[in-house]
XYZ file of C-alpha atoms in Angstrom:
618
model
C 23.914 -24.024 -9.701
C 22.831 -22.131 -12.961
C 23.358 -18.608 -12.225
C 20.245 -17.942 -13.772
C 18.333 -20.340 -11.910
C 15.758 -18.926 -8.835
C 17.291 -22.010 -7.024
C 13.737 -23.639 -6.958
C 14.034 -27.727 -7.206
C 11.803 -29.666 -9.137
C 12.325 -33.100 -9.357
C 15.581 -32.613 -8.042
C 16.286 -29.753 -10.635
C 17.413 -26.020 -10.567
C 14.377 -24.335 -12.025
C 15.338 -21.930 -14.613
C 12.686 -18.613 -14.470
C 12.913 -15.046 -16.602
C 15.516 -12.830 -15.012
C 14.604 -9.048 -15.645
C 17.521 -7.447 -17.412
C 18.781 -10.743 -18.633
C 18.374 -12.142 -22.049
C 15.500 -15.141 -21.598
C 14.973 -17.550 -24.600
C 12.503 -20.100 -24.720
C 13.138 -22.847 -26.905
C 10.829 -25.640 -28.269
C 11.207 -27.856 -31.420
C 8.135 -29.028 -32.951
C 6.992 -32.172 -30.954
C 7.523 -35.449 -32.798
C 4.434 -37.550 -33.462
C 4.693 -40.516 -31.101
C 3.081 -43.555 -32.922
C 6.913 -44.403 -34.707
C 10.852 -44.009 -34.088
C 11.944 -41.396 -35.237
C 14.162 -40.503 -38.453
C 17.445 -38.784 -39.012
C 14.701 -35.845 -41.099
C 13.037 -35.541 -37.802
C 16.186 -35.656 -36.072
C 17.852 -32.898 -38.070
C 14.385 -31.032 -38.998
C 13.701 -30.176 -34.827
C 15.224 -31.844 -31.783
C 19.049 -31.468 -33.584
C 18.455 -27.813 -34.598
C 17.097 -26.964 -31.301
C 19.879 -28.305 -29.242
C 22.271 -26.572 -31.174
C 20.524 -23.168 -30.723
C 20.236 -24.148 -26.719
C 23.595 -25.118 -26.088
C 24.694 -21.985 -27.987
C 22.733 -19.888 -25.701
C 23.576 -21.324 -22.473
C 27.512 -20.825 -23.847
C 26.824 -17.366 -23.993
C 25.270 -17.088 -20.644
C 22.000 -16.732 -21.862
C 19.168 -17.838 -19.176
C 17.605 -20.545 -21.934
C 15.010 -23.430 -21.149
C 14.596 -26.151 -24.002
C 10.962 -27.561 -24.037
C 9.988 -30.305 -26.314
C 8.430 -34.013 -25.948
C 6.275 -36.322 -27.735
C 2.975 -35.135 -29.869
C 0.533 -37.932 -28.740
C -3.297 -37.625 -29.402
C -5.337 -38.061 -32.758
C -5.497 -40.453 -35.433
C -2.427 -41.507 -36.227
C -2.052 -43.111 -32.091
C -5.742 -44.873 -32.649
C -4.444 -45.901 -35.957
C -0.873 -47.188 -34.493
C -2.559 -49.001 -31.191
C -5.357 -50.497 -33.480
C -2.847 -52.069 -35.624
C -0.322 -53.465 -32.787
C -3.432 -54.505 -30.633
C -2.996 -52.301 -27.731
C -4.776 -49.278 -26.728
C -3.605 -45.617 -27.560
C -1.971 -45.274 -24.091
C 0.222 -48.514 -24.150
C 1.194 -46.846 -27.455
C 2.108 -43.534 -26.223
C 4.077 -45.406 -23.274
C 6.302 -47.739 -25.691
C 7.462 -44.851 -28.239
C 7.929 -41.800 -25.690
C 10.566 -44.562 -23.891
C 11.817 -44.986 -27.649
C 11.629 -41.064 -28.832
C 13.747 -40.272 -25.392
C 16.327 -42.494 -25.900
C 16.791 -42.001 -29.369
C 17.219 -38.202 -28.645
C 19.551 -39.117 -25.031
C 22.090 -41.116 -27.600
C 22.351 -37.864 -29.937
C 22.457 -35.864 -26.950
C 20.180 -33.970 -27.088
C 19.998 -31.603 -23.988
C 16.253 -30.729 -22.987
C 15.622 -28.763 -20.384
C 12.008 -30.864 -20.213
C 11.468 -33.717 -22.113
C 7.478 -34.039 -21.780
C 4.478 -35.718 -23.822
C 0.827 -34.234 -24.512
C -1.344 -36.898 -23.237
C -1.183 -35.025 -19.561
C -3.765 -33.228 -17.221
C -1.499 -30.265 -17.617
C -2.196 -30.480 -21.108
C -6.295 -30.934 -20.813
C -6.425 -27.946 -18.457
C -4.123 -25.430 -20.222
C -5.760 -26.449 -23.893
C -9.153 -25.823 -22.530
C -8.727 -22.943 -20.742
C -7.802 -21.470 -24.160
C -10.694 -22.868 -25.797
C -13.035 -21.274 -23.413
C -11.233 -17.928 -23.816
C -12.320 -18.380 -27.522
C -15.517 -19.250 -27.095
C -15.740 -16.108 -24.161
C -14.357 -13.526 -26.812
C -16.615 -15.189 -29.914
C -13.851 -16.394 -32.135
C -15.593 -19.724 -33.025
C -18.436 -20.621 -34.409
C -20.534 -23.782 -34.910
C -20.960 -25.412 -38.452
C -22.135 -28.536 -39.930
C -19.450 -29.886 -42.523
C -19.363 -32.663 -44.967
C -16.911 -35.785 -43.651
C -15.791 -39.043 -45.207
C -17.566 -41.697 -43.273
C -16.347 -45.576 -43.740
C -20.000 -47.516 -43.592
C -17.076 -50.867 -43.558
C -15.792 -49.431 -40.626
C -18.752 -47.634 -39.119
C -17.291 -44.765 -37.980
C -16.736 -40.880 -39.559
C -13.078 -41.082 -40.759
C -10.282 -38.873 -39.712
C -7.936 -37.024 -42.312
C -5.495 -39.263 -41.942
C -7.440 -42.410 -42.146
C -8.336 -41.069 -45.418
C -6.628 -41.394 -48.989
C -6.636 -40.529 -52.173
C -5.133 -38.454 -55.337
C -3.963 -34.354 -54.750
C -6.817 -32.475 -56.256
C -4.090 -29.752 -57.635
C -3.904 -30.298 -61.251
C -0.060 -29.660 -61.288
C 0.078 -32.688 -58.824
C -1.983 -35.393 -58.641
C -0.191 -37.464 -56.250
C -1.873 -40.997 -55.482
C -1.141 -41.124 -52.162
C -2.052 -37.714 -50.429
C -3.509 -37.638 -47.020
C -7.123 -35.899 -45.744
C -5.100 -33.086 -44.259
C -2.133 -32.618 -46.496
C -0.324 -33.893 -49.922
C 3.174 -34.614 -49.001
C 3.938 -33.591 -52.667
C 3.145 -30.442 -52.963
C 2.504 -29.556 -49.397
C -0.911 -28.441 -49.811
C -3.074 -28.353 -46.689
C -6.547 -30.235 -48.185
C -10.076 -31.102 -46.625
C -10.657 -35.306 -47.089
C -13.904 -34.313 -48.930
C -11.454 -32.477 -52.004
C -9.547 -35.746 -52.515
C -10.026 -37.292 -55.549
C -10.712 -41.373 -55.514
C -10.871 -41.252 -51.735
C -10.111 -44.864 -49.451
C -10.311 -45.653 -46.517
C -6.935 -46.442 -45.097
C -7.634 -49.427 -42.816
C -10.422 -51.215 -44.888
C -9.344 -49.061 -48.244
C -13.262 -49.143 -49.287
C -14.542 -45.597 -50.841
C -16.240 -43.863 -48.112
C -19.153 -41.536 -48.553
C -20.052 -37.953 -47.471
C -22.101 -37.833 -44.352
C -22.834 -34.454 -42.185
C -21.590 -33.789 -38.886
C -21.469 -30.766 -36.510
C -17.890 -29.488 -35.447
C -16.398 -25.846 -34.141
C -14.447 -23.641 -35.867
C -11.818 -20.886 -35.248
C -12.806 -17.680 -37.390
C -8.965 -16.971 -38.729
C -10.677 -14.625 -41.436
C -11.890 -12.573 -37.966
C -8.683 -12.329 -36.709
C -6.646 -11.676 -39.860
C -5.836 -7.756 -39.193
C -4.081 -8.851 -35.371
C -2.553 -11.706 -36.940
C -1.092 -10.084 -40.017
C -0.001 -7.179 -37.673
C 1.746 -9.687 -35.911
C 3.536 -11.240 -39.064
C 4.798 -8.029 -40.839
C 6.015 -7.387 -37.256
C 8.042 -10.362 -36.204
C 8.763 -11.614 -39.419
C 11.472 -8.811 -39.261
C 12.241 -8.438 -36.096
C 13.478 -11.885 -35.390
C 14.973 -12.767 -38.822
C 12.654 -15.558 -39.720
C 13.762 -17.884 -42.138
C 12.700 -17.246 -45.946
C 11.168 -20.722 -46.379
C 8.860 -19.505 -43.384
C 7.855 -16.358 -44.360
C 7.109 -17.429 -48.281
C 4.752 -20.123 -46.624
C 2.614 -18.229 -44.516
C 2.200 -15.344 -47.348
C 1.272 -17.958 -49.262
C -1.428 -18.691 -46.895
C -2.659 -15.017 -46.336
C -2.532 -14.410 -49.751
C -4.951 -17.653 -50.548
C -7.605 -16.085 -47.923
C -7.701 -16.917 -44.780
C -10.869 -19.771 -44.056
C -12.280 -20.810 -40.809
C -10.799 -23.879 -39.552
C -12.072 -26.654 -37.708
C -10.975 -27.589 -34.285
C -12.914 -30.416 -33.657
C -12.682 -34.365 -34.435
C -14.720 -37.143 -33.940
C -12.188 -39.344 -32.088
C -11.948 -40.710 -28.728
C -8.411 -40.378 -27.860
C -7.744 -36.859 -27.827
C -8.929 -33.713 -25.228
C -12.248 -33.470 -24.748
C -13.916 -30.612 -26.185
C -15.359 -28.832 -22.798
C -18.708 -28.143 -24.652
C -22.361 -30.058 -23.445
C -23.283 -30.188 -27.609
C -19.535 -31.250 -28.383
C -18.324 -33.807 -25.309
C -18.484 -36.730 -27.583
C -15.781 -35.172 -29.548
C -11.864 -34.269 -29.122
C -9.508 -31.249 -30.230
C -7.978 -31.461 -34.025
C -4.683 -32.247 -32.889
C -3.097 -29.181 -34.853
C -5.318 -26.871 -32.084
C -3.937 -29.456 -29.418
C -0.495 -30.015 -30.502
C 1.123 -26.638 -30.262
C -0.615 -26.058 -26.691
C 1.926 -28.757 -25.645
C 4.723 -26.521 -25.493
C 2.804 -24.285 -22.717
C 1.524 -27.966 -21.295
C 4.573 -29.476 -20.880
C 6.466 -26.188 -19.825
C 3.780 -26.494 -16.729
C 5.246 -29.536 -16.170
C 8.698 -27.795 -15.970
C 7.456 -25.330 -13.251
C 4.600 -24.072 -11.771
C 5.604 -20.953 -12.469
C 5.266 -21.372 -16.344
C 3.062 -18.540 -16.919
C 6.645 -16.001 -16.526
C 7.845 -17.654 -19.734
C 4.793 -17.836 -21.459
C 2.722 -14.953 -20.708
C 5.687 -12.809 -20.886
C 6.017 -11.161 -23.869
C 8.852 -7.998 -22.793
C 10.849 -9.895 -21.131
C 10.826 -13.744 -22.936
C 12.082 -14.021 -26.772
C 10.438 -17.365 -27.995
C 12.325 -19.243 -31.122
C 10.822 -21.978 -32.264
C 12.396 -24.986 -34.453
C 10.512 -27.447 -37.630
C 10.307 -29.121 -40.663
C 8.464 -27.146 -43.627
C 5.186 -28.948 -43.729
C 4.729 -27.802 -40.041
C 5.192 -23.961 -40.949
C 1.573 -22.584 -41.290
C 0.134 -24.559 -37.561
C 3.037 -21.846 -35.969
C 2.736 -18.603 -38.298
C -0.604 -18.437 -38.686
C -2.671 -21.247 -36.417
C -1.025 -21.044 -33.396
C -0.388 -17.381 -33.265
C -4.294 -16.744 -33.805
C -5.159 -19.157 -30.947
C -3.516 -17.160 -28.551
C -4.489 -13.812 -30.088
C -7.597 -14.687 -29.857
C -7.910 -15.623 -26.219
C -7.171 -11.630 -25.846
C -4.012 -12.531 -22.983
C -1.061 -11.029 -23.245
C 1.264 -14.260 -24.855
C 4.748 -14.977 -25.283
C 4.432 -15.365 -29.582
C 7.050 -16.657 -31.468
C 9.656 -14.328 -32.441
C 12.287 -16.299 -34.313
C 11.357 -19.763 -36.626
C 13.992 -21.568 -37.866
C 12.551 -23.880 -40.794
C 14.470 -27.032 -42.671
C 13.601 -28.257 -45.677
C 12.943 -32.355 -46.592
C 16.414 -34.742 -46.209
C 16.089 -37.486 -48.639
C 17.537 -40.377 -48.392
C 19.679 -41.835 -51.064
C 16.906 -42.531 -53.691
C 13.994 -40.552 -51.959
C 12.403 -38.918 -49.141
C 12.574 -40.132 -45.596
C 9.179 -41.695 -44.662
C 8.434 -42.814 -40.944
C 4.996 -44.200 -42.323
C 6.474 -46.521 -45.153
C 9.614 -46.977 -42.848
C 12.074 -45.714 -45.410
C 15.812 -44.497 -44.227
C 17.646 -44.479 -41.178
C 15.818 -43.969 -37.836
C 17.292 -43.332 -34.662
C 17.817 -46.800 -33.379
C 19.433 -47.673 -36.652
C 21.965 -45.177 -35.940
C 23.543 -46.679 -32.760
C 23.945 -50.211 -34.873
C 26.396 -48.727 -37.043
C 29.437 -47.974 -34.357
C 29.790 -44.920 -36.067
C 30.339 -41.877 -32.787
C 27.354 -39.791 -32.389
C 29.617 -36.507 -33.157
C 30.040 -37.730 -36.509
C 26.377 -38.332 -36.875
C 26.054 -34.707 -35.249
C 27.971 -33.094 -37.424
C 27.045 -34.936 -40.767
C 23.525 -33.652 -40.451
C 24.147 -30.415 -39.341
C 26.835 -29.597 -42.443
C 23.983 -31.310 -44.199
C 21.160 -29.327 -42.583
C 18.375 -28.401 -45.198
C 17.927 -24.744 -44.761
C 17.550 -23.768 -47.927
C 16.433 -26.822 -50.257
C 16.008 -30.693 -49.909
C 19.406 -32.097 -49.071
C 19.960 -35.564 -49.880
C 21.689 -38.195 -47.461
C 24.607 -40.748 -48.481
C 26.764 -42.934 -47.135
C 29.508 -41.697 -49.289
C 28.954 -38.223 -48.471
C 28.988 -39.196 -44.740
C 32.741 -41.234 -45.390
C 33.737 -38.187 -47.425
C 32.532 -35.589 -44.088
C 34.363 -37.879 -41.685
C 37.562 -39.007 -43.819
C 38.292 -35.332 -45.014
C 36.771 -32.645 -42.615
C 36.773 -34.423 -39.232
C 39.303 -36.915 -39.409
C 41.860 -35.137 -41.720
C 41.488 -31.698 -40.888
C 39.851 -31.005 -37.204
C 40.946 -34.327 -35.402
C 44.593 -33.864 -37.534
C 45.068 -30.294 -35.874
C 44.355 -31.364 -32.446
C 46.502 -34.220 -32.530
C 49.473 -32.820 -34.337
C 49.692 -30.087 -31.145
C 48.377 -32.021 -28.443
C 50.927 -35.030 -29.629
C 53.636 -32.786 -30.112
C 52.980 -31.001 -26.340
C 52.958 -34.601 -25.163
C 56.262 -35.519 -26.126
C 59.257 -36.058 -23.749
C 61.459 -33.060 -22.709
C 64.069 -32.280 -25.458
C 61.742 -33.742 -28.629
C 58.318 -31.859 -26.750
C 57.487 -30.290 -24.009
C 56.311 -33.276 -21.124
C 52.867 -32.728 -21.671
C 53.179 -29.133 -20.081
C 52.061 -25.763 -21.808
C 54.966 -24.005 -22.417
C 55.881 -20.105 -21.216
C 55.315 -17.829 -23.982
C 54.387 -13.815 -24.547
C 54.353 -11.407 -27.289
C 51.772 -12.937 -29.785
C 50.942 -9.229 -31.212
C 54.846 -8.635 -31.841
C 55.314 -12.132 -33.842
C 54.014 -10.969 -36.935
C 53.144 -15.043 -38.106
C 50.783 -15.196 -35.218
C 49.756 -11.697 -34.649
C 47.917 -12.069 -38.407
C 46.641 -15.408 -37.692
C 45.218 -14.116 -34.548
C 43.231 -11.250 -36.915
C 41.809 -14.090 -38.844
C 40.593 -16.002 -35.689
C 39.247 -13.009 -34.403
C 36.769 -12.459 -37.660
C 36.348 -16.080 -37.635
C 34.845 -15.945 -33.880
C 32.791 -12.310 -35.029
C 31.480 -14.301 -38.088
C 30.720 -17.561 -36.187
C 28.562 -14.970 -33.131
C 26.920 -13.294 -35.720
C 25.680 -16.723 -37.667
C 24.515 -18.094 -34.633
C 22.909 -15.361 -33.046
C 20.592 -15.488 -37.081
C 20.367 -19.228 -36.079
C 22.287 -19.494 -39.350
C 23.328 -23.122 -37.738
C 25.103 -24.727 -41.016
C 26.699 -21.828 -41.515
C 28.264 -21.015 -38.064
C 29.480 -24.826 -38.270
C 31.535 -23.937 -41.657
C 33.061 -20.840 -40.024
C 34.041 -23.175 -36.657
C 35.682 -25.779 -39.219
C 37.414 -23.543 -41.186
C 39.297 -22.174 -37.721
C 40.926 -25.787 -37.799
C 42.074 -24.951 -41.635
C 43.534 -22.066 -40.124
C 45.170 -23.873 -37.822
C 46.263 -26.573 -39.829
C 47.979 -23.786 -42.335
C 49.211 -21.698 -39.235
C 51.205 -24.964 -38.232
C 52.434 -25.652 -41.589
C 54.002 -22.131 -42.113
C 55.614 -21.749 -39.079
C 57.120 -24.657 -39.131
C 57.376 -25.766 -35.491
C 59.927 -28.488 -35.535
C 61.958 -26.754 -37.141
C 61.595 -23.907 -34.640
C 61.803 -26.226 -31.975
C 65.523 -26.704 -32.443
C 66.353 -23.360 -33.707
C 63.954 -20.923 -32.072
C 62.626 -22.038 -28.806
C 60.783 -18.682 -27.572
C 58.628 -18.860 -31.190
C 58.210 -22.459 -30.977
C 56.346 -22.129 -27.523
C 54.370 -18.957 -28.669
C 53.213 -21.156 -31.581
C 52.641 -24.526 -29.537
C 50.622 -22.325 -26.931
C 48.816 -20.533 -29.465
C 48.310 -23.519 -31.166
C 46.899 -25.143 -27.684
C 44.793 -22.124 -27.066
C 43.454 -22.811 -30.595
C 42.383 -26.692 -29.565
C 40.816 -25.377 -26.499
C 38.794 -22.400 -28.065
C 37.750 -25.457 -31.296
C 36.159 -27.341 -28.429
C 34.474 -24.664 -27.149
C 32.804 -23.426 -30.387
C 32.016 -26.709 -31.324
C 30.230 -27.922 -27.971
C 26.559 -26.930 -29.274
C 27.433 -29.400 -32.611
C 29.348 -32.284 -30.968
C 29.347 -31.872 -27.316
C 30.876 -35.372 -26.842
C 33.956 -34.757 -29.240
C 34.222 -31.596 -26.881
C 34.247 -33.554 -23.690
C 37.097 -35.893 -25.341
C 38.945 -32.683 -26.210
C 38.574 -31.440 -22.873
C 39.823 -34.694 -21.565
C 42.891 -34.358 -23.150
C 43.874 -30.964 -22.230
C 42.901 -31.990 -18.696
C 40.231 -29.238 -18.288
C 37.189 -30.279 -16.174
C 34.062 -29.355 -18.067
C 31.876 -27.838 -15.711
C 34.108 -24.749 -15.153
C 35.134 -24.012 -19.010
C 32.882 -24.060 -21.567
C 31.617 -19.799 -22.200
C 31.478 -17.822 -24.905
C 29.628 -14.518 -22.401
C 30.474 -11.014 -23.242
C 30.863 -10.030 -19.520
C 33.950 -12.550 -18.948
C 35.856 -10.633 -21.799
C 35.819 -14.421 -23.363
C 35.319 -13.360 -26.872
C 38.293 -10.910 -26.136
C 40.501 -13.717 -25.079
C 39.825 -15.576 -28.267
C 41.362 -13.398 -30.692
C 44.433 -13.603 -28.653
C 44.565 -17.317 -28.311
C 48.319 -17.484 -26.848
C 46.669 -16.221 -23.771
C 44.035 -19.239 -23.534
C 45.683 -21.844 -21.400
C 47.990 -20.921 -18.751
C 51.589 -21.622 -18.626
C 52.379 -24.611 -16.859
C 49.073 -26.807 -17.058
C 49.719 -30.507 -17.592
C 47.517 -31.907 -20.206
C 46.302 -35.128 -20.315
C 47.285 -38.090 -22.743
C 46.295 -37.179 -26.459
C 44.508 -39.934 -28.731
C 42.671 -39.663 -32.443
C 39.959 -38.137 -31.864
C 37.995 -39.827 -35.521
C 38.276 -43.179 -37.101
C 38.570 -43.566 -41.017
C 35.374 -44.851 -42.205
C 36.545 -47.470 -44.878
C 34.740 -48.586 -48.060
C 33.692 -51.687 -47.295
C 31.853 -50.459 -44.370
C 29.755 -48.574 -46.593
C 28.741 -50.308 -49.037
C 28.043 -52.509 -45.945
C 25.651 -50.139 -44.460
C 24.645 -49.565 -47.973
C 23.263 -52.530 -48.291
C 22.076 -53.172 -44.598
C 19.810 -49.863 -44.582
C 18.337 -50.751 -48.142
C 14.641 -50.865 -48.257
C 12.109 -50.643 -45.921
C 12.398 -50.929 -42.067
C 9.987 -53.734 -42.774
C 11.960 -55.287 -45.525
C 15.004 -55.403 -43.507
C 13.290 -57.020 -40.434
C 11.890 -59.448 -42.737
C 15.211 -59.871 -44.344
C 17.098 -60.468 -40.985
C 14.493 -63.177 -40.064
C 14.609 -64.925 -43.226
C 18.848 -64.714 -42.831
C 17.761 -65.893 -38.950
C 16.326 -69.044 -39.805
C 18.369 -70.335 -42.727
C 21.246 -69.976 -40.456
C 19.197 -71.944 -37.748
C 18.307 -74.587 -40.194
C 22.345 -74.645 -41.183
C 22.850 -75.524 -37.802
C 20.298 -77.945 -37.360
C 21.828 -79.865 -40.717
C 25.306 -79.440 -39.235
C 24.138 -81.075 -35.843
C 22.778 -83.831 -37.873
């Protein structure tokens, strides 16, 4: 059991609560839309990034809970089950099972894995609303909406398209809500040569009565808030230039209300036709689906001393959690758990352009797990590749590069060359048994290497602890270059015959080394950890810990004393396989296009070998 845990079951599970004292850190990553599978930019841009940050913190004895699950009212589902002839539920059903198994092959380690279409979700998003509406924070309006007279029905902003109305723009294809461009948040009615996207006729302007949260109200608690936590948990400069941005535009009122159907009802007798905007809704899901966790869910969320909340997106979903969000539950005057740390990626593009779950361009999860390549490689390309800073741009040669060179030839090298060598019969190795050896600070070779490891482990604490992910990775990596070079100079088979007492404090040093690689590599490629583990015949439940208490961090910068003396490891094997050129250009050409395209393509390939047969039979 967790030593964190207050021992409570639910569904057969340790319940993890706050401990006073004890550093608590919610998690969530922003919850992917359910109406497709998802893409290695949603992958990377929340659920990855997340995990990471998790596993880190439960290394470190931290008492963390991961929340996320699947974003699953508003258009986009009535769009999706309209199209595939099914209603929005049957939808939800097919891609949650999709979205969690997608996210169980890259591992990803939730501590609740929910979905927004629940009661939990109806009662907690309401009781908010009627907090608002208690404290007078919204107000009732009439607004101008795009209504399809070919479809009969008011249109939401995403069932509405047209050109970017920013003149440094003009993008063709921008939605009601937002220009994927440019990023701009928009209103359908500022679009310019608006269509409808199911029937594409131009749709007119008809009124229609809606509610609205008065951010301009609450702009003096919110920006309190902002100048506050900005700083205090390090938020990421992509974040804070966005929501300036916003505050320095002028805050506007901003509608919570939709005329849909599949969505929760709005709790009001003049509004119970309609549903919440699903950017009120959606962020409520990480309290909704935390209820589903425990019971108990108010001592994480309402719990503002004693919780730190870090929360995990793309870019375009930025202003909904600095600046929406935040004012929802100021608003309902409670005393919340807000976000103190956002960690923000940027776009990955994919070979010739942007990833795009809507025109089915890229590689999506279960595209992934055709290609035989091991999910630690997939781990660890997108993390080195993680967009923190600016659009990063996926390739298949840059992937062979990441896997031929750093994995294969330097990490997977380093373990094999010790573990291989350890392995060896008595008289050319040592029988697969760590070797005696003392006196690391007195061998001047390893006593310096052991001051590098030491700031390398500072450097990789510090990066983490920023949730500077990509960069804690490098530092991890470059530990194996250290090793690799630490190797080389002392030259251990030479050593081996001429020096046996420095040949075992190298070999054990060097072992110590493969051990402490696996453990600060766990949160990035937990499975290449367990295969490490394997071979140094550690069982993973009692290792893995990286906790100030346990003096672990002290026992990494003297490595030598790592693994005992006498432990039997297991049998050593390559940990990476070459990726070759052929099998690029192979999954060059295989992932080229469209997800549409390359169903089409594998039909068409389908039936002329069927009618090959047939002719052959003949």
């Amino acid at each position: 059991m967790d030593d964190q845990s207050d021992g409570r079951q639910g569904n057969g599970r340790n319940l993890k609560l706050p401990v006073p004292g004890k550093r608590n850190i919610l998690i969530t990553s922003a919850l992917p839309y359910v109406n497709n599978i998802p893409h290695l930019g949603t992958i990377i841009g929340c659920v990855l990034s997340a995990d990471v940050f998790a596993r880190y913190c439960r290394l470190r004895g931290y008492n963390a809970v991961y929340i996320c699950g699947t974003d699953e009212y508003g258009t986009a589902t009535e769009t999706k089950a309209r199209e595939e002839n099914c209603t929005p539920q049957q939808i939800c059903d097919k891609y949650y099972a999709i979205h969690k198994e997608v996210y169980d092959w890259f591992d990803i380690c939730f501590d609740e894995f929910g979905r927004t279409s629940t009661p939990q979700q109806t009662e907690v998003c309401q009781s908010i609303f009627k907090k608002l509406m208690e404290n007078g924070w919204l107000t009732e309006n009439t607004m101008q909406q795009l209504f399809c007279e070919t479809c009969n029905r008011f249109l939401a902003d995403r069932l509405v398209e047209g050109s970017c109305p920013m003149l440094d723009c003009n993008y063709d294809s921008a939605r009601g809500d937002q220009c994927d461009k440019c990023g701009k948040l928009l209103n359908p009615t500022e679009l310019k040569d608006p269509r409808c996207k199911v029937c594409q006729a131009r749709p007119c302007i008809r009124d229609t009565d809606h509610l609205f949260l008065e951010l301009p109200l609450l702009k003096d608690k919110l920006e309190e808030y902002i100048s506050d936590m900005s700083v205090a948990g390090s938020w990421s400069q992509n974040a804070i230039q966005t929501t300036y941005a916003w505050l320095k535009e002028g805050l506007k009122s901003r509608c919570i209300t939709r005329d849909l159907k599949w969505g929760v009802p709005v709790p009001h007798e003049k509004f119970k036709d309609k549903v919440f905007y699903v950017w009120f809704d959606a962020p409520i899901g990480y309290i909704s689906i935390t209820s589903c966790y425990t019971p108990d869910w108010e001592k994480w969320w309402k719990n503002p001393e004693d919780v730190e909340l870090y929360q995990f997106m793309g870019k375009d979903n930025v202003p909904f959690h600095t600046v929406m969000f935040p004012s929802t539950l100021i608003g309902t005057g409670e005393k919340w758990t807000l976000m103190k740390s956002i960690s923000v990626t940027e776009y990955l593009m994919y070979e010739a352009g942007k990833f795009s779950k809507s025109k089915g361009i890229g590689i999506f999860g279960n595209d992934v797990q055709d290609t035989n390549i091991p999910v630690e490689v997939w781990r660890y390309y997108l993390l080195t590749n993680r967009p923190e800073v600016s659009d990063t741009l996926f390739t298949w040669t840059d992937l062979q590069a990441k896997l031929n060179t750093e994995l294969l030839n330097n990490l997977g090298n380093f373990i094999n060359r010790v573990l291989s060598f350890i392995a060896k019969p008595q008289g050319l190795g040592y029988g697969s048994i760590i070797p005696d050896a003392s006196g690391g600070e007195s061998h001047s070779l390893t006593r310096r290497f052991a001051e590098r490891i030491g700031i390398c482990v500072d450097q990789y604490i510090e990066a983490m602890e920023k949730v500077k992910l990509k960069q804690a990775l490098k530092i991890a990596m470059s530990i194996s270059s250290e090793g690799n070079a630490y190797l080389q100079e002392s030259q251990f088979w030479k050593l081996f015959k001429q020096d046996q007492a420095s040949c075992s404090l190298v070999v054990k040093t060097s072992a110590g080394l493969v051990y402490l690689l696996a453990c600060l590599l766990e949160p990035f490629m937990p499975s290449f950890s367990l295969k490490v583990l394997k071979e140094l015949n550690l069982l993973p439940e009692n290792q893995f810990s990286l906790r100030d208490e346990n003096g672990d961090l002290e026992k990494a910068k003297k490595p030598w004393e790592i693994l005992p003396a006498g432990h039997k490891i297991g049998t050593p094997d390559p940990l990476f396989k070459e990726l070759k050129d052929e099998e690029v250009e192979a999954f060059r050409k295989k992932f080229s296009g469209s997800q549409a395209e390359r169903v089409a393509k594998g039909e068409a390939e389908a039936r002329k070998l069927a009618e090959q047969l047939e002719q052959t039979k003949v």
